[in-house]
Coordinates of C-alpha atoms in Angstrom, one line a residue:
M1081 CA -17.0 21.2 10.2
L1082 CA -13.9 21.2 12.3
N1083 CA -13.5 18.5 15.0
I1084 CA -11.0 19.2 17.8
I1085 CA -9.8 16.2 19.8
P1086 CA -8.3 16.9 23.2
K1087 CA -4.7 16.0 23.7
S1088 CA -5.5 14.0 26.8
F1089 CA -7.8 11.8 24.8
Q1090 CA -5.1 11.3 22.1
K1091 CA -2.6 10.3 24.7
A1092 CA -4.9 7.8 26.4
H1093 CA -5.9 6.3 23.0
S1094 CA -2.2 5.9 22.1
K1095 CA -1.4 4.1 25.4
Q1096 CA -4.4 1.8 24.8
F1097 CA -3.2 1.0 21.3
N1098 CA 0.3 0.3 22.5
H1099 CA -1.0 -1.9 25.3
Q1100 CA -3.1 -3.9 22.8
T1101 CA -0.1 -4.3 20.5
M1102 CA 2.1 -5.5 23.3
Q1103 CA -0.6 -7.9 24.4
A1104 CA -0.9 -9.3 20.9
D1105 CA 2.9 -9.7 20.7
I1106 CA 2.8 -11.6 24.0
N1107 CA 0.0 -13.9 22.8
L1108 CA 1.8 -14.6 19.4
H1109 CA 5.2 -15.2 20.9
P1110 CA 4.4 -18.8 22.2
Q1111 CA 2.7 -19.6 18.9
M1112 CA 5.8 -18.4 17.0
L1113 CA 8.1 -20.4 19.3
Q1114 CA 5.9 -23.5 18.8
R1115 CA 5.9 -23.0 15.1
I1116 CA 9.7 -22.6 15.0
A1117 CA 10.1 -25.7 17.1
E1118 CA 7.8 -27.6 14.7
L1119 CA 9.8 -26.4 11.7
E1120 CA 13.0 -27.4 13.3
Q1121 CA 11.6 -30.8 14.2
A1122 CA 10.4 -31.3 10.7
L1123 CA 13.8 -30.3 9.3
K1124 CA 15.6 -32.6 11.7
F1125 CA 13.2 -35.4 10.8
E1126 CA 13.8 -34.9 7.0
L1127 CA 17.6 -34.9 7.5
M1128 CA 17.4 -38.0 9.6
L1129 CA 15.1 -39.8 7.1
R1130 CA 17.4 -38.8 4.2
R1131 CA 20.5 -40.0 6.0
I1132 CA 18.9 -43.4 6.9
S1133 CA 17.5 -43.8 3.4
D1134 CA 20.9 -43.1 1.9
K1135 CA 22.5 -45.8 4.1
V1136 CA 19.7 -48.3 3.3
R1137 CA 20.0 -47.8 -0.4
A1138 CA 23.8 -48.0 -0.4
S1139 CA 23.8 -51.8 -1.0
L1140 CA 22.0 -54.5 -2.8
D1141 CA 22.6 -57.0 0.0
E1142 CA 19.4 -57.8 2.0
N1143 CA 21.2 -58.4 5.3
Y1144 CA 23.1 -55.1 5.0
I1145 CA 19.9 -53.2 4.1
L1146 CA 18.1 -54.5 7.2
Q1147 CA 21.1 -54.1 9.4
A1148 CA 21.6 -50.5 8.4
A1149 CA 17.9 -49.7 9.0
V1150 CA 17.9 -51.4 12.4
T1151 CA 21.1 -49.7 13.5
E1152 CA 20.1 -46.2 12.5
L1153 CA 16.6 -46.5 14.0
A1154 CA 18.1 -47.8 17.3
L1155 CA 20.4 -44.8 17.5
E1156 CA 17.8 -42.3 16.5
L1157 CA 15.0 -43.7 18.7
E1158 CA 17.2 -44.7 21.6
A1159 CA 15.6 -48.1 21.6
D1160 CA 16.3 -51.8 20.9
C1161 CA 15.5 -52.5 17.3
F1162 CA 15.6 -55.6 15.1
A1163 CA 14.2 -56.9 11.9
T1164 CA 12.7 -60.3 11.2
L1165 CA 13.1 -61.6 7.6
A1166 CA 10.6 -64.4 6.8
L1167 CA 12.2 -67.3 4.9
N1168 CA 9.0 -69.3 4.9
M1169 CA 5.9 -69.8 7.1
E1170 CA 7.9 -71.8 9.7
Q1171 CA 11.3 -70.3 9.5
Q1172 CA 12.6 -66.7 10.0
T1173 CA 15.9 -65.0 10.7
S1174 CA 16.5 -61.9 12.8
I1175 CA 18.9 -58.9 12.6
S1176 CA 19.1 -56.8 15.8
H1177 CA 20.8 -53.8 17.3
P1178 CA 22.3 -54.2 19.8
P1179 CA 23.6 -57.5 18.2
T1180 CA 22.0 -59.5 21.1
L1181 CA 19.0 -58.1 22.9
T1182 CA 20.3 -59.0 26.4
S1183 CA 17.9 -56.6 28.1
I1184 CA 14.9 -58.7 26.8
P1185 CA 16.1 -62.2 26.5
D1186 CA 12.8 -63.9 25.6
C1187 CA 11.2 -61.2 23.4
Q1188 CA 12.0 -62.9 20.1
T1189 CA 10.6 -66.3 21.1
G1190 CA 7.8 -65.1 23.4
I1191 CA 6.4 -62.1 21.6
I1192 CA 7.4 -62.1 18.0
S1193 CA 7.1 -65.7 17.0
P1194 CA 4.3 -65.9 14.4
T1195 CA 3.3 -69.4 15.6
S1196 CA 2.8 -68.3 19.2
N1197 CA 1.2 -64.9 18.4
P1198 CA -1.1 -65.2 15.3
E1199 CA -3.1 -62.1 16.4
I1200 CA 0.1 -60.1 16.0
D1201 CA 1.3 -61.8 12.8
Q1202 CA -2.0 -61.5 11.0
P1203 CA -2.1 -57.7 10.7
L1204 CA 1.6 -57.6 9.8
R1205 CA 0.9 -59.9 7.0
Q1206 CA -1.9 -57.7 5.9
G1207 CA 0.5 -54.7 5.8
R1208 CA -0.7 -53.0 9.0
Y1209 CA 1.6 -52.0 11.9
V1210 CA 1.0 -53.1 15.5
H1211 CA 1.7 -51.2 18.7
F1212 CA 1.2 -52.9 22.0
C1213 CA 2.5 -53.3 25.5
S1214 CA 3.8 -56.5 27.0
N1215 CA 2.2 -57.7 30.2
T1216 CA 3.8 -61.1 30.3
S1217 CA 4.8 -62.1 33.8
S1218 CA 8.1 -63.5 32.6
F1219 CA 9.4 -59.9 32.1
Q1220 CA 10.7 -58.2 35.2
E1221 CA 9.9 -54.8 33.5
R1222 CA 7.2 -53.8 31.1
Y1223 CA 8.0 -52.9 27.5
T1224 CA 6.1 -51.3 24.6
F1225 CA 6.5 -53.1 21.2
F1226 CA 6.0 -51.5 17.8
A1227 CA 6.2 -53.6 14.6
C1228 CA 6.0 -52.2 11.1
P1229 CA 5.8 -54.6 8.0
I1230 CA 8.2 -54.1 5.1
V1231 CA 5.8 -54.8 2.2
N1232 CA 6.3 -55.0 -1.6
G1233 CA 2.9 -55.1 -3.2
S1234 CA 1.0 -57.9 -1.4
E1235 CA 4.2 -59.7 -0.2
N1236 CA 5.5 -59.2 3.4
L1237 CA 9.3 -59.2 3.0
A1238 CA 10.2 -58.5 6.6
N1239 CA 9.1 -56.7 9.8
L1240 CA 10.8 -53.9 11.7
W1241 CA 10.5 -54.0 15.5
V1242 CA 11.1 -51.3 18.0
I1243 CA 11.2 -52.1 21.7
R1244 CA 11.1 -49.4 24.4
D1245 CA 10.4 -49.2 28.1
I1246 CA 6.7 -48.6 28.8
S1247 CA 7.4 -45.1 30.1
R1248 CA 8.7 -44.0 26.6
T1249 CA 6.0 -45.0 24.0
L1250 CA 6.6 -44.0 20.4
E1251 CA 5.4 -40.6 19.3
D1252 CA 3.5 -40.1 16.1
Y1253 CA 6.5 -38.7 14.2
E1254 CA 8.6 -41.7 15.4
I1255 CA 6.0 -44.1 14.1
Y1256 CA 6.0 -42.2 10.8
L1257 CA 9.8 -42.4 10.7
V1258 CA 9.7 -46.2 11.1
Q1259 CA 7.1 -46.5 8.4
Q1260 CA 9.2 -44.4 6.0
V1261 CA 12.3 -46.4 6.7
A1262 CA 10.2 -49.6 6.1
N1263 CA 9.2 -48.2 2.7
Q1264 CA 12.8 -47.5 1.8
C1265 CA 13.8 -51.0 2.9
A1266 CA 11.0 -52.5 0.8
I1267 CA 12.3 -50.6 -2.3
S1268 CA 15.9 -51.6 -1.6
I1269 CA 15.0 -55.3 -1.0
H1270 CA 12.9 -55.4 -4.1
Q1271 CA 15.8 -53.9 -6.1
S1272 CA 18.2 -56.4 -4.5
R1273 CA 16.0 -59.3 -5.5
L1274 CA 15.6 -58.0 -9.1
Y1275 CA 19.4 -57.7 -9.3
E1276 CA 19.8 -61.2 -8.0
S1277 CA 17.3 -62.5 -10.5
A1278 CA 19.0 -60.6 -13.3
Q1279 CA 22.4 -62.1 -12.2
K1280 CA 20.9 -65.5 -12.4
H1281 CA 19.6 -64.9 -15.9
V1282 CA 23.1 -63.6 -16.9
E1283 CA 24.7 -66.7 -15.5
E1284 CA 22.3 -68.9 -17.3
L1285 CA 22.9 -67.0 -20.6
N1286 CA 26.6 -67.3 -20.1
R1287 CA 26.2 -71.1 -19.5
L1288 CA 24.1 -71.4 -22.6
N1289 CA 26.6 -69.4 -24.6
E1290 CA 29.4 -71.7 -23.4
V1291 CA 27.3 -74.7 -24.5
K1292 CA 26.8 -73.0 -27.9
E1293 CA 30.5 -72.3 -28.2
D1294 CA 31.4 -75.9 -27.4
F1295 CA 28.8 -77.1 -29.9
L1296 CA 30.3 -74.9 -32.7
I1297 CA 33.8 -76.0 -31.9
R1298 CA 32.9 -79.7 -32.0
M1299 CA 30.7 -79.4 -35.1
T1300 CA 33.2 -77.4 -37.1
H1301 CA 35.9 -79.8 -36.2
D1302 CA 33.8 -82.9 -36.9
L1303 CA 32.6 -81.6 -40.3
R1304 CA 35.8 -80.1 -41.6
E1305 CA 37.6 -83.4 -41.9
P1306 CA 35.0 -85.4 -44.0
L1307 CA 34.4 -82.3 -46.2
S1308 CA 38.2 -82.0 -46.8
N1309 CA 38.3 -85.7 -47.7
M1310 CA 35.3 -85.2 -50.0
Q1311 CA 37.0 -82.2 -51.7
L1312 CA 40.2 -84.2 -52.2
S1313 CA 38.3 -87.2 -53.6
I1314 CA 36.4 -84.9 -56.0
H1315 CA 39.6 -83.4 -57.2
L1316 CA 41.2 -86.8 -57.8
L1317 CA 38.1 -88.0 -59.6
E1318 CA 38.1 -85.0 -61.8
H1319 CA 41.8 -85.6 -62.5
Q1320 CA 41.3 -89.3 -63.4
L1321 CA 38.4 -88.4 -65.7
T1322 CA 40.5 -85.9 -67.5
E1323 CA 43.5 -88.3 -67.8
G1324 CA 41.2 -91.0 -69.1
H1325 CA 39.7 -88.7 -71.6
L1326 CA 43.1 -87.7 -72.9
R1327 CA 44.2 -91.3 -73.2
C1328 CA 41.1 -92.3 -75.1
G1329 CA 41.1 -89.3 -77.4
H1330 CA 37.8 -90.2 -79.1
I1331 CA 35.9 -87.1 -78.0
S1332 CA 36.9 -83.5 -78.1
Q1333 CA 37.8 -81.4 -75.0
Q1334 CA 34.7 -79.3 -75.4
D1335 CA 32.4 -82.3 -75.6
F1336 CA 34.0 -83.8 -72.5
A1337 CA 33.5 -80.5 -70.6
C1338 CA 29.8 -80.7 -71.5
S1339 CA 29.4 -84.4 -70.7
K1340 CA 27.0 -85.4 -67.9
T1341 CA 29.8 -87.1 -65.9
F1342 CA 32.0 -84.0 -65.8
T1343 CA 28.9 -81.9 -65.0
Y1344 CA 28.1 -84.1 -62.0
V1345 CA 31.7 -83.8 -60.8
K1346 CA 31.6 -80.0 -61.0
I1347 CA 28.3 -79.9 -59.1
L1348 CA 29.8 -82.0 -56.3
Q1349 CA 32.8 -79.7 -56.3
L1350 CA 30.7 -76.5 -56.0
E1351 CA 28.5 -78.0 -53.3
C1352 CA 31.5 -79.2 -51.3
E1353 CA 33.1 -75.8 -51.5
A1354 CA 29.9 -74.2 -50.4
E1355 CA 29.8 -76.5 -47.3
I1356 CA 33.4 -75.7 -46.5
R1357 CA 32.6 -72.0 -46.7
L1358 CA 29.7 -72.5 -44.3
I1359 CA 32.1 -74.2 -41.8
N1360 CA 34.5 -71.3 -42.2
D1361 CA 31.7 -68.9 -41.6
L1362 CA 30.7 -70.6 -38.4
R1363 CA 34.4 -70.5 -37.3
D1364 CA 34.6 -66.8 -38.1
L1365 CA 31.4 -66.1 -36.2
Q1366 CA 32.8 -67.8 -33.2
K1367 CA 36.0 -65.7 -33.4
L1368 CA 33.9 -62.6 -34.0
E1369 CA 31.8 -63.1 -30.8
A1370 CA 35.0 -63.8 -28.9
G1371 CA 36.6 -60.6 -30.3
K1372 CA 39.5 -62.6 -31.8
L1373 CA 38.7 -62.1 -35.5
P1374 CA 41.2 -59.7 -37.1
L1375 CA 39.8 -57.5 -39.9
D1376 CA 42.2 -56.3 -42.6
V1377 CA 40.4 -53.1 -43.5
C1378 CA 41.8 -51.2 -46.5
E1379 CA 40.7 -49.0 -49.4
I1380 CA 39.1 -51.0 -52.2
D1381 CA 39.2 -50.1 -55.9
L1382 CA 35.7 -50.9 -56.9
E1383 CA 36.5 -51.3 -60.6
N1384 CA 39.1 -54.1 -60.0
W1385 CA 37.0 -55.6 -57.3
R1386 CA 34.0 -55.8 -59.6
K1387 CA 36.1 -57.7 -62.3
E1388 CA 37.3 -60.2 -59.8
L1389 CA 33.8 -60.8 -58.4
V1390 CA 32.3 -61.3 -61.9
E1391 CA 35.1 -63.7 -62.9
T1392 CA 34.5 -66.0 -59.9
L1393 CA 30.8 -66.2 -60.8
E1394 CA 31.2 -66.4 -64.6
E1395 CA 31.1 -70.2 -64.8
R1396 CA 28.0 -70.5 -62.7
M1397 CA 26.3 -67.8 -64.7
Q1398 CA 27.1 -69.6 -68.0
Q1399 CA 25.7 -72.9 -66.6
R1400 CA 22.4 -71.1 -65.9
Q1401 CA 22.5 -69.1 -69.1
L1402 CA 22.5 -65.8 -67.3
I1403 CA 24.5 -62.6 -67.8
L1404 CA 25.9 -60.7 -64.8
E1405 CA 26.8 -57.1 -64.9
L1406 CA 27.8 -54.9 -62.0
L1407 CA 27.6 -51.2 -62.8
F1408 CA 29.1 -48.5 -60.5
P1409 CA 28.9 -44.7 -61.1
S1410 CA 32.3 -43.2 -61.8
S1411 CA 31.7 -40.6 -59.1
L1412 CA 31.6 -43.1 -56.2
P1413 CA 34.3 -42.5 -53.6
A1414 CA 36.8 -45.1 -52.5
L1415 CA 35.3 -47.9 -50.3
I1416 CA 36.9 -48.7 -47.0
S1417 CA 36.2 -52.3 -46.0
E1418 CA 37.6 -55.8 -45.6
P1419 CA 38.0 -57.2 -49.1
G1420 CA 37.6 -60.9 -48.3
Y1421 CA 34.4 -60.5 -46.3
L1422 CA 32.9 -58.0 -48.7
H1423 CA 33.6 -60.5 -51.6
H1424 CA 31.9 -63.3 -49.5
I1425 CA 28.9 -61.2 -48.7
M1426 CA 28.3 -60.2 -52.3
S1427 CA 28.9 -63.7 -53.5
E1428 CA 26.2 -65.0 -51.1
V1429 CA 23.8 -62.3 -52.2
L1430 CA 24.3 -63.2 -55.9
H1431 CA 24.1 -66.9 -55.3
N1432 CA 20.8 -66.5 -53.5
A1433 CA 19.6 -64.3 -56.4

């Protein structure tokens, strides 16, 4: 079946379609402009918030944080702004922009004081913002006040205040801006107080470390002298016993070496030397912590080092009827270390064993 549409109908239908399209474009144009304006406003808001946040987070000083927030908000909102930092229930300090709110001379004492306005202070302490107008007769003009708490958990750290003429109340996006800046201030102030607390801990640790260092210095000094005298006395006693034995000549050298008197002297000598080594270890520890202990690191021949270590312990092994053998595989590479401290470490391990 063939349908034939007159050209006049086609032309009229085309005109009607074009008219409807133009009408739709005309209707959509304001919506597009509004949407573009909203996007531009959102972008401007984000850039503004980022810039203020960067300035607020640029320092760990509470006064600088609040001053930066107050200054930037005052410039962006074209209003008088200030922050109140609560020191305690009765005392608070204020940071303002402009530096002195000359346009509203009594606002801080007449409106913001917690003692005179508990109905304003209570919601702020609960973490809620307040927005109200002043109708006090003492003001020649009327103002709108907006206060947003700076809260960390359940603690009210401070309050951000914005003061404008009654004809320019804050828009929703401006209230949101102040709230976001207050959140950034809360984070920055919390970090500032954590840093301050950490600094106090570091100072206390440094003080305790100084006390420990002073104690080690005094202790090593006080113990070294009597131990040195004991070591000298033991050496003289051993010498006198040996000289007396040689003059008497009634017992052999081997029997004298095995006698109880000589054994007691050797025990005193070994214990005294152990205490002196302990004092030297404390001194070396002090130098090591101060970074003043030189280490003479070199390549160590394990075979020769093993012989020297065994020789120093041979007498003690014989007294306890023990046999000490140190076996090293021949394929071991050369050891790089500090010979004196390595010898001391191995000696302590073997003595404890």
